[in-house]
PDB file of C-alpha atoms and ligand atoms in Angstrom:
ATOM      1  CA  MET A   1     -14.943  13.956 -26.963  1.00 94.00           C
ATOM      2  CA  SER A   2     -16.700  10.805 -28.186  1.00 97.00           C
ATOM      3  CA  LEU A   3     -16.727   7.500 -26.326  1.00 98.00           C
ATOM      4  CA  GLN A   4     -14.717   6.045 -29.213  1.00 98.00           C
ATOM      5  CA  THR A   5     -11.946   8.650 -28.775  1.00 98.00           C
ATOM      6  CA  LEU A   6     -11.909   8.421 -24.960  1.00 98.00           C
ATOM      7  CA  ALA A   7     -11.796   4.632 -24.981  1.00 98.00           C
ATOM      8  CA  ALA A   8      -9.023   4.577 -27.594  1.00 98.00           C
ATOM      9  CA  GLU A   9      -6.934   7.117 -25.640  1.00 98.00           C
ATOM     10  CA  ARG A  10      -7.315   4.967 -22.480  1.00 98.00           C
ATOM     11  CA  GLY A  11      -6.516   1.748 -24.345  1.00 98.00           C
ATOM     12  CA  LEU A  12      -9.957   0.254 -23.721  1.00 98.00           C
ATOM     13  CA  GLN A  13     -11.455  -2.116 -26.283  1.00 98.00           C
ATOM     14  CA  LEU A  14     -14.852  -0.696 -27.294  1.00 98.00           C
ATOM     15  CA  THR A  15     -17.503  -2.708 -29.114  1.00 98.00           C
ATOM     16  CA  VAL A  16     -20.343  -0.623 -30.543  1.00 97.00           C
ATOM     17  CA  ALA A  17     -23.483  -2.560 -31.487  1.00 96.00           C
ATOM     18  CA  SER A  18     -26.200  -1.187 -33.743  1.00 91.00           C
ATOM     19  CA  ASN A  19     -28.976  -1.960 -31.240  1.00 92.00           C
ATOM     20  CA  PRO A  20     -29.476  -3.493 -27.765  1.00 91.00           C
ATOM     21  CA  GLN A  21     -30.427  -6.923 -29.131  1.00 94.00           C
ATOM     22  CA  SER A  22     -27.313  -7.248 -31.263  1.00 95.00           C
ATOM     23  CA  MET A  23     -25.222  -6.069 -28.289  1.00 96.00           C
ATOM     24  CA  ALA A  24     -26.889  -8.717 -26.134  1.00 97.00           C
ATOM     25  CA  TRP A  25     -26.019 -11.423 -28.639  1.00 97.00           C
ATOM     26  CA  THR A  26     -22.422 -10.255 -29.209  1.00 97.00           C
ATOM     27  CA  LEU A  27     -21.841  -9.840 -25.464  1.00 98.00           C
ATOM     28  CA  SER A  28     -23.282 -13.279 -24.662  1.00 98.00           C
ATOM     29  CA  ARG A  29     -21.030 -14.926 -27.274  1.00 98.00           C
ATOM     30  CA  HIS A  30     -17.985 -13.090 -25.881  1.00 98.00           C
ATOM     31  CA  ILE A  31     -18.819 -14.233 -22.346  1.00 98.00           C
ATOM     32  CA  ALA A  32     -19.514 -17.817 -23.458  1.00 98.00           C
ATOM     33  CA  ASP A  33     -16.150 -17.988 -25.240  1.00 98.00           C
ATOM     34  CA  ALA A  34     -14.348 -16.691 -22.135  1.00 98.00           C
ATOM     35  CA  LEU A  35     -16.149 -19.232 -19.935  1.00 98.00           C
ATOM     36  CA  ALA A  36     -15.207 -22.052 -22.320  1.00 98.00           C
ATOM     37  CA  ASP A  37     -11.548 -20.920 -22.287  1.00 98.00           C
ATOM     38  CA  ALA A  38     -11.543 -20.861 -18.477  1.00 98.00           C
ATOM     39  CA  ILE A  39     -13.098 -24.329 -18.260  1.00 98.00           C
ATOM     40  CA  GLY A  40     -10.580 -25.602 -20.807  1.00 98.00           C
ATOM     41  CA  GLN A  41      -7.630 -24.172 -18.861  1.00 98.00           C
ATOM     42  CA  ARG A  42      -8.716 -24.666 -15.240  1.00 98.00           C
ATOM     43  CA  GLY A  43     -11.685 -27.017 -15.294  1.00 98.00           C
ATOM     44  CA  ILE A  44     -14.013 -24.338 -13.945  1.00 98.00           C
ATOM     45  CA  ALA A  45     -15.176 -20.830 -14.866  1.00 98.00           C
ATOM     46  CA  ARG A  46     -16.269 -18.179 -12.377  1.00 98.00           C
ATOM     47  CA  LEU A  47     -18.672 -15.454 -13.504  1.00 98.00           C
ATOM     48  CA  ALA A  48     -20.188 -12.400 -11.796  1.00 98.00           C
ATOM     49  CA  VAL A  49     -22.908 -10.438 -13.561  1.00 98.00           C
ATOM     50  CA  SER A  50     -24.562  -7.114 -12.836  1.00 98.00           C
ATOM     51  CA  GLY A  51     -28.129  -6.598 -11.759  1.00 97.00           C
ATOM     52  CA  GLY A  52     -30.617  -3.927 -12.712  1.00 96.00           C
ATOM     53  CA  ARG A  53     -32.696  -4.003 -15.898  1.00 95.00           C
ATOM     54  CA  SER A  54     -30.120  -3.655 -18.697  1.00 94.00           C
ATOM     55  CA  PRO A  55     -28.523  -7.111 -18.310  1.00 96.00           C
ATOM     56  CA  GLU A  56     -31.774  -9.009 -18.960  1.00 97.00           C
ATOM     57  CA  ALA A  57     -31.318  -9.183 -22.759  1.00 97.00           C
ATOM     58  CA  PHE A  58     -27.742 -10.501 -22.726  1.00 97.00           C
ATOM     59  CA  LEU A  59     -28.486 -12.874 -19.838  1.00 98.00           C
ATOM     60  CA  ARG A  60     -31.309 -14.461 -21.830  1.00 98.00           C
ATOM     61  CA  CYS A  61     -28.948 -14.844 -24.817  1.00 98.00           C
ATOM     62  CA  LEU A  62     -26.240 -16.235 -22.546  1.00 98.00           C
ATOM     63  CA  ASP A  63     -28.635 -18.876 -21.259  1.00 98.00           C
ATOM     64  CA  GLU A  64     -28.904 -20.140 -24.858  1.00 98.00           C
ATOM     65  CA  GLN A  65     -25.162 -20.379 -25.429  1.00 98.00           C
ATOM     66  CA  PRO A  66     -23.523 -23.847 -25.525  1.00 97.00           C
ATOM     67  CA  VAL A  67     -21.727 -23.455 -22.180  1.00 98.00           C
ATOM     68  CA  ASP A  68     -20.943 -26.406 -19.894  1.00 98.00           C
ATOM     69  CA  TRP A  69     -22.826 -24.762 -17.012  1.00 98.00           C
ATOM     70  CA  ALA A  70     -22.060 -27.619 -14.620  1.00 98.00           C
ATOM     71  CA  GLN A  71     -18.448 -26.328 -14.688  1.00 98.00           C
ATOM     72  CA  VAL A  72     -19.435 -22.702 -14.046  1.00 98.00           C
ATOM     73  CA  ALA A  73     -19.828 -20.847 -10.731  1.00 98.00           C
ATOM     74  CA  ILE A  74     -22.090 -17.808 -10.954  1.00 98.00           C
ATOM     75  CA  THR A  75     -22.700 -14.857  -8.654  1.00 98.00           C
ATOM     76  CA  LEU A  76     -23.843 -11.227  -8.843  1.00 98.00           C
ATOM     77  CA  VAL A  77     -21.711  -8.085  -8.652  1.00 98.00           C
ATOM     78  CA  ASP A  78     -24.273  -6.664  -6.256  1.00 98.00           C
ATOM     79  CA  GLU A  79     -27.677  -7.283  -4.780  1.00 98.00           C
ATOM     80  CA  ARG A  80     -30.531  -5.375  -3.288  1.00 98.00           C
ATOM     81  CA  TRP A  81     -30.881  -6.712   0.272  1.00 98.00           C
ATOM     82  CA  VAL A  82     -34.215  -8.437  -0.411  1.00 98.00           C
ATOM     83  CA  PRO A  83     -35.247 -12.096  -0.805  1.00 98.00           C
ATOM     84  CA  GLU A  84     -35.121 -13.610  -4.276  1.00 98.00           C
ATOM     85  CA  SER A  85     -38.939 -13.559  -4.374  1.00 98.00           C
ATOM     86  CA  ASP A  86     -38.921  -9.741  -4.153  1.00 98.00           C
ATOM     87  CA  ALA A  87     -39.471  -7.927  -7.485  1.00 98.00           C
ATOM     88  CA  ALA A  88     -36.328  -5.847  -6.824  1.00 97.00           C
ATOM     89  CA  SER A  89     -34.093  -8.895  -6.363  1.00 98.00           C
ATOM     90  CA  ASN A  90     -31.186  -9.223  -8.798  1.00 98.00           C
ATOM     91  CA  ALA A  91     -31.072 -12.926  -8.002  1.00 98.00           C
ATOM     92  CA  GLY A  92     -34.725 -13.217  -8.992  1.00 98.00           C
ATOM     93  CA  MET A  93     -34.011 -11.368 -12.246  1.00 98.00           C
ATOM     94  CA  LEU A  94     -31.045 -13.655 -12.946  1.00 98.00           C
ATOM     95  CA  ARG A  95     -33.082 -16.797 -12.311  1.00 98.00           C
ATOM     96  CA  ARG A  96     -35.839 -15.577 -14.644  1.00 98.00           C
ATOM     97  CA  CYS A  97     -33.294 -14.809 -17.395  1.00 98.00           C
ATOM     98  CA  MET A  98     -31.000 -17.824 -17.001  1.00 98.00           C
ATOM     99  CA  PRO A  99     -33.173 -20.716 -15.770  1.00 98.00           C
ATOM    100  CA  SER A 100     -31.247 -23.509 -17.466  1.00 98.00           C
ATOM    101  CA  ALA A 101     -27.793 -22.155 -16.545  1.00 98.00           C
ATOM    102  CA  LEU A 102     -28.768 -21.705 -12.888  1.00 98.00           C
ATOM    103  CA  ALA A 103     -30.249 -25.200 -12.795  1.00 98.00           C
ATOM    104  CA  LYS A 104     -26.787 -26.632 -13.536  1.00 98.00           C
ATOM    105  CA  ALA A 105     -24.230 -24.046 -12.348  1.00 98.00           C
ATOM    106  CA  THR A 106     -22.851 -23.497  -8.846  1.00 98.00           C
ATOM    107  CA  TRP A 107     -24.771 -20.475  -7.537  1.00 98.00           C
ATOM    108  CA  LEU A 108     -23.411 -18.069  -4.943  1.00 98.00           C
ATOM    109  CA  PRO A 109     -26.209 -15.792  -3.695  1.00 98.00           C
ATOM    110  CA  LEU A 110     -25.305 -12.480  -2.058  1.00 98.00           C
ATOM    111  CA  PHE A 111     -28.553 -12.173  -0.043  1.00 98.00           C
ATOM    112  CA  ARG A 112     -28.680 -14.618   2.874  1.00 98.00           C
ATOM    113  CA  GLY A 113     -31.302 -12.886   5.073  1.00 98.00           C
ATOM    114  CA  ALA A 114     -29.200 -12.388   8.241  1.00 98.00           C
ATOM    115  CA  SER A 115     -28.180  -8.731   7.835  1.00 98.00           C
ATOM    116  CA  PRO A 116     -26.345  -6.809   5.079  1.00 98.00           C
ATOM    117  CA  SER A 117     -23.052  -6.893   6.980  1.00 98.00           C
ATOM    118  CA  LEU A 118     -23.335 -10.520   8.115  1.00 98.00           C
ATOM    119  CA  ASP A 119     -24.429 -11.611   4.637  1.00 98.00           C
ATOM    120  CA  ALA A 120     -21.471  -9.703   3.138  1.00 98.00           C
ATOM    121  CA  SER A 121     -19.014 -11.502   5.436  1.00 98.00           C
ATOM    122  CA  LEU A 122     -20.542 -14.884   4.511  1.00 98.00           C
ATOM    123  CA  VAL A 123     -20.150 -14.021   0.810  1.00 98.00           C
ATOM    124  CA  GLU A 124     -16.569 -12.868   1.433  1.00 98.00           C
ATOM    125  CA  GLN A 125     -15.657 -16.277   2.927  1.00 98.00           C
ATOM    126  CA  ALA A 126     -17.332 -18.112   0.049  1.00 98.00           C
ATOM    127  CA  ILE A 127     -15.890 -16.025  -2.797  1.00 98.00           C
ATOM    128  CA  ALA A 128     -12.292 -15.744  -1.565  1.00 98.00           C
ATOM    129  CA  PRO A 129     -11.284 -19.161  -3.029  1.00 97.00           C
ATOM    130  CA  TRP A 130     -12.846 -18.136  -6.354  1.00 97.00           C
ATOM    131  CA  LEU A 131     -10.429 -15.257  -7.005  1.00 98.00           C
ATOM    132  CA  PRO A 132      -9.502 -14.118  -9.544  1.00 98.00           C
ATOM    133  CA  LEU A 133     -12.868 -14.409 -11.240  1.00 98.00           C
ATOM    134  CA  ASP A 134     -12.807 -15.270 -14.920  1.00 98.00           C
ATOM    135  CA  VAL A 135     -15.562 -12.923 -16.147  1.00 98.00           C
ATOM    136  CA  VAL A 136     -17.164  -9.856 -14.554  1.00 99.00           C
ATOM    137  CA  VAL A 137     -19.950  -8.028 -16.365  1.00 98.00           C
ATOM    138  CA  LEU A 138     -20.725  -4.578 -14.971  1.00 98.00           C
ATOM    139  CA  GLY A 139     -23.508  -2.104 -15.575  1.00 98.00           C
ATOM    140  CA  MET A 140     -23.493   1.582 -14.700  1.00 98.00           C
ATOM    141  CA  GLY A 141     -26.029   3.947 -13.254  1.00 98.00           C
ATOM    142  CA  ASN A 142     -26.601   7.422 -14.661  1.00 97.00           C
ATOM    143  CA  ASP A 143     -24.878   8.836 -11.569  1.00 97.00           C
ATOM    144  CA  GLY A 144     -21.742   6.867 -12.459  1.00 98.00           C
ATOM    145  CA  HIS A 145     -22.223   4.134  -9.840  1.00 98.00           C
ATOM    146  CA  CYS A 146     -21.024   0.653 -10.604  1.00 98.00           C
ATOM    147  CA  ALA A 147     -22.244  -2.474  -8.798  1.00 98.00           C
ATOM    148  CA  SER A 148     -23.515  -0.925  -5.551  1.00 98.00           C
ATOM    149  CA  LEU A 149     -20.532   1.391  -5.201  1.00 98.00           C
ATOM    150  CA  PHE A 150     -22.152   4.820  -5.134  1.00 98.00           C
ATOM    151  CA  PRO A 151     -20.803   8.381  -5.336  1.00 98.00           C
ATOM    152  CA  GLY A 152     -19.776   9.781  -1.949  1.00 96.00           C
ATOM    153  CA  GLN A 153     -20.126   6.383  -0.196  1.00 96.00           C
ATOM    154  CA  ASP A 154     -18.133   5.860   3.030  1.00 95.00           C
ATOM    155  CA  ASN A 155     -14.740   4.158   2.453  1.00 96.00           C
ATOM    156  CA  LEU A 156     -15.362   4.325  -1.301  1.00 98.00           C
ATOM    157  CA  GLU A 157     -11.673   4.555  -2.196  1.00 97.00           C
ATOM    158  CA  LYS A 158     -10.886   1.409  -0.195  1.00 97.00           C
ATOM    159  CA  LEU A 159     -13.925  -0.412  -1.597  1.00 98.00           C
ATOM    160  CA  LEU A 160     -12.849   0.432  -5.160  1.00 98.00           C
ATOM    161  CA  SER A 161      -9.175  -0.445  -4.783  1.00 98.00           C
ATOM    162  CA  THR A 162      -7.858  -3.675  -6.299  1.00 97.00           C
ATOM    163  CA  GLY A 163      -5.717  -4.422  -3.234  1.00 96.00           C
ATOM    164  CA  GLY A 164      -8.385  -3.940  -0.572  1.00 93.00           C
ATOM    165  CA  LYS A 165      -8.935  -6.600   2.073  1.00 95.00           C
ATOM    166  CA  VAL A 166     -12.730  -6.334   1.839  1.00 98.00           C
ATOM    167  CA  LEU A 167     -14.197  -8.519  -0.928  1.00 98.00           C
ATOM    168  CA  CYS A 168     -17.883  -7.943  -0.234  1.00 98.00           C
ATOM    169  CA  ALA A 169     -19.490  -5.099   1.709  1.00 98.00           C
ATOM    170  CA  PRO A 170     -22.863  -3.816   2.848  1.00 98.00           C
ATOM    171  CA  SER A 171     -23.907  -0.725   0.941  1.00 98.00           C
ATOM    172  CA  GLN A 172     -26.809   1.673   0.621  1.00 97.00           C
ATOM    173  CA  ALA A 173     -28.428   3.061  -2.521  1.00 96.00           C
ATOM    174  CA  PRO A 174     -29.185   6.789  -2.710  1.00 94.00           C
ATOM    175  CA  ASP A 175     -32.787   5.949  -1.748  1.00 95.00           C
ATOM    176  CA  LEU A 176     -31.275   4.412   1.418  1.00 93.00           C
ATOM    177  CA  SER A 177     -32.337   0.887   0.436  1.00 97.00           C
ATOM    178  CA  PRO A 178     -29.819  -1.663   1.748  1.00 98.00           C
ATOM    179  CA  ARG A 179     -27.502  -3.341  -0.730  1.00 98.00           C
ATOM    180  CA  ILE A 180     -24.601  -5.792  -0.799  1.00 98.00           C
ATOM    181  CA  THR A 181     -21.752  -5.270  -3.253  1.00 98.00           C
ATOM    182  CA  LEU A 182     -18.596  -6.978  -4.402  1.00 98.00           C
ATOM    183  CA  THR A 183     -15.619  -4.629  -4.250  1.00 98.00           C
ATOM    184  CA  GLY A 184     -12.805  -3.565  -6.552  1.00 98.00           C
ATOM    185  CA  ALA A 185     -10.629  -6.319  -5.053  1.00 98.00           C
ATOM    186  CA  VAL A 186     -12.961  -8.782  -6.787  1.00 98.00           C
ATOM    187  CA  LEU A 187     -14.388  -6.850  -9.722  1.00 98.00           C
ATOM    188  CA  ARG A 188     -11.204  -5.149 -10.924  1.00 98.00           C
ATOM    189  CA  THR A 189      -8.992  -8.266 -10.670  1.00 98.00           C
ATOM    190  CA  ALA A 190     -11.084 -10.491 -12.954  1.00 98.00           C
ATOM    191  CA  ARG A 191      -9.396 -11.925 -16.023  1.00 98.00           C
ATOM    192  CA  LEU A 192     -12.121 -10.479 -18.283  1.00 98.00           C
ATOM    193  CA  GLN A 193     -13.833  -7.260 -17.157  1.00 98.00           C
ATOM    194  CA  LEU A 194     -16.770  -6.032 -19.245  1.00 98.00           C
ATOM    195  CA  LEU A 195     -18.877  -2.883 -18.888  1.00 98.00           C
ATOM    196  CA  ALA A 196     -22.119  -2.966 -20.876  1.00 98.00           C
ATOM    197  CA  ILE A 197     -24.215   0.179 -21.311  1.00 97.00           C
ATOM    198  CA  SER A 198     -26.820   1.390 -23.760  1.00 96.00           C
ATOM    199  CA  GLY A 199     -28.410   4.702 -24.638  1.00 96.00           C
ATOM    200  CA  GLU A 200     -27.250   8.270 -25.136  1.00 96.00           C
ATOM    201  CA  ASP A 201     -27.627   9.208 -21.460  1.00 97.00           C
ATOM    202  CA  LYS A 202     -25.264   6.471 -20.306  1.00 97.00           C
ATOM    203  CA  ASN A 203     -22.910   7.246 -23.172  1.00 98.00           C
ATOM    204  CA  ALA A 204     -22.698  10.854 -21.933  1.00 98.00           C
ATOM    205  CA  THR A 205     -22.312   9.710 -18.309  1.00 98.00           C
ATOM    206  CA  LEU A 206     -19.494   7.334 -19.207  1.00 98.00           C
ATOM    207  CA  CYS A 207     -17.716  10.001 -21.262  1.00 98.00           C
ATOM    208  CA  ARG A 208     -17.818  12.317 -18.226  1.00 98.00           C
ATOM    209  CA  ALA A 209     -16.386   9.549 -16.046  1.00 98.00           C
ATOM    210  CA  PHE A 210     -13.116   9.484 -17.996  1.00 98.00           C
ATOM    211  CA  SER A 211     -12.189  12.801 -16.384  1.00 98.00           C
ATOM    212  CA  ALA A 212     -14.139  12.565 -13.116  1.00 98.00           C
ATOM    213  CA  PRO A 213     -12.791  11.765  -9.643  1.00 98.00           C
ATOM    214  CA  THR A 214     -13.796   8.261  -8.518  1.00 98.00           C
ATOM    215  CA  GLU A 215     -15.356   9.812  -5.409  1.00 97.00           C
ATOM    216  CA  GLN A 216     -17.906  11.485  -7.678  1.00 98.00           C
ATOM    217  CA  MET A 217     -18.190   8.732 -10.303  1.00 98.00           C
ATOM    218  CA  PRO A 218     -17.073   5.301  -9.013  1.00 98.00           C
ATOM    219  CA  VAL A 219     -17.157   3.818 -12.530  1.00 98.00           C
ATOM    220  CA  ALA A 220     -14.071   5.969 -13.225  1.00 98.00           C
ATOM    221  CA  ALA A 221     -12.018   3.493 -11.177  1.00 98.00           C
ATOM    222  CA  PHE A 222     -12.838   0.728 -13.659  1.00 98.00           C
ATOM    223  CA  LEU A 223     -11.821   2.643 -16.816  1.00 98.00           C
ATOM    224  CA  THR A 224      -8.420   1.053 -17.277  1.00 98.00           C
ATOM    225  CA  PRO A 225      -7.316  -1.987 -19.298  1.00 97.00           C
ATOM    226  CA  PRO A 226      -8.244  -4.827 -19.337  1.00 97.00           C
ATOM    227  CA  LEU A 227     -11.777  -3.394 -19.093  1.00 98.00           C
ATOM    228  CA  GLN A 228     -13.719  -3.795 -22.341  1.00 98.00           C
ATOM    229  CA  VAL A 229     -16.729  -1.592 -23.034  1.00 98.00           C
ATOM    230  CA  PHE A 230     -19.841  -2.691 -24.917  1.00 98.00           C
ATOM    231  CA  TYR A 231     -22.173   0.065 -26.081  1.00 98.00           C
ATOM    232  CA  SER A 232     -25.358   0.232 -28.099  1.00 97.00           C
ATOM    233  CA  SER A 233     -27.814   3.013 -28.809  1.00 90.00           C
ATOM    234  CA  ASP A 234     -31.213   2.639 -27.169  1.00 82.00           C
ATOM    235  CA  TYR A 235     -33.207   1.601 -30.186  1.00 66.00           C
TER     236      TYR A 235
HETATM  237  O1  LIG B 301     -28.547  -3.589  -8.592  1.00 51.14           O
HETATM  238  C1  LIG B 301     -28.405  -2.772  -9.492  1.00 51.14           C
HETATM  239  O2  LIG B 301     -29.224  -1.865  -9.795  1.00 51.14           O
HETATM  240  C2  LIG B 301     -27.216  -2.877 -10.390  1.00 51.14           C
HETATM  241  O3  LIG B 301     -26.295  -3.755 -10.114  1.00 51.14           O
HETATM  242  C3  LIG B 301     -26.725  -1.510 -10.705  1.00 51.14           C
HETATM  243  O4  LIG B 301     -25.429  -1.197 -10.349  1.00 51.14           O
HETATM  244  C4  LIG B 301     -26.935  -1.354 -12.184  1.00 51.14           C
HETATM  245  O5  LIG B 301     -25.887  -1.957 -12.919  1.00 51.14           O
HETATM  246  C5  LIG B 301     -27.065   0.077 -12.559  1.00 51.14           C
HETATM  247  O6  LIG B 301     -27.886   0.719 -11.613  1.00 51.14           O
HETATM  248  C6  LIG B 301     -27.716   0.181 -13.938  1.00 51.14           C
HETATM  249  O7  LIG B 301     -29.016  -0.339 -13.807  1.00 51.14           O
HETATM  250  P1  LIG B 301     -29.961  -0.492 -15.109  1.00 51.14           P
HETATM  251  O8  LIG B 301     -29.317  -1.558 -15.933  1.00 51.14           O
HETATM  252  O9  LIG B 301     -31.287  -0.888 -14.556  1.00 51.14           O
HETATM  253  O10 LIG B 301     -29.942   0.866 -15.794  1.00 51.14           O
END
């Protein structure tokens, strides 16, 4: 079945863009509008964005949107446990893509340099007063991981649940590199939850996730309303 059919059956809003650049622009406008609504209603907006390579285009567009960044608090949905200066750092990627936003916004880094578990507990204390977040933007790996919640991970069910006590946890990528990740208690309780993917491979992976156990494909836990999916082909 197509992504369109699967999303419609699950009640998920699906936006299909003709190419990655138009998806980046549409997604950045959608996020900017949600941030403005949150600021209008509560005086502040809280945003968590995914790392990896895919988000770069929409983050650059988002940095150009007319958002009152001084009223926005920004963090990441996950982080490789490396300093921002490291090429693998999601924080480094975010700062390269959103220099003007990060110069004005409140920034909550996940990497602190103590240890993955100590850093995760420091993040947990800092992010607890932020909940529920206003906007979460997720990516997905071709194995169906989301944030740094990977297939077959220890305590995965608890880490994915919306009612879990753990808000941020140490994690490990399949290549055993240390990670830190926000959990379902944070990511799946946000007012606006967006999943942005592009390319046929990820389309096929996401379609499989609609009928896969979350243990095998953690993204499956996110495929319920109010999640909105943004998809574009690769070219
Ligand atoms: O730190 C990370 O790598 C991300 O947070 C990760 O969960 C990402 O969303 C997927 O792996 C997709 O990555 P790409 O966008 O690079 O395909």
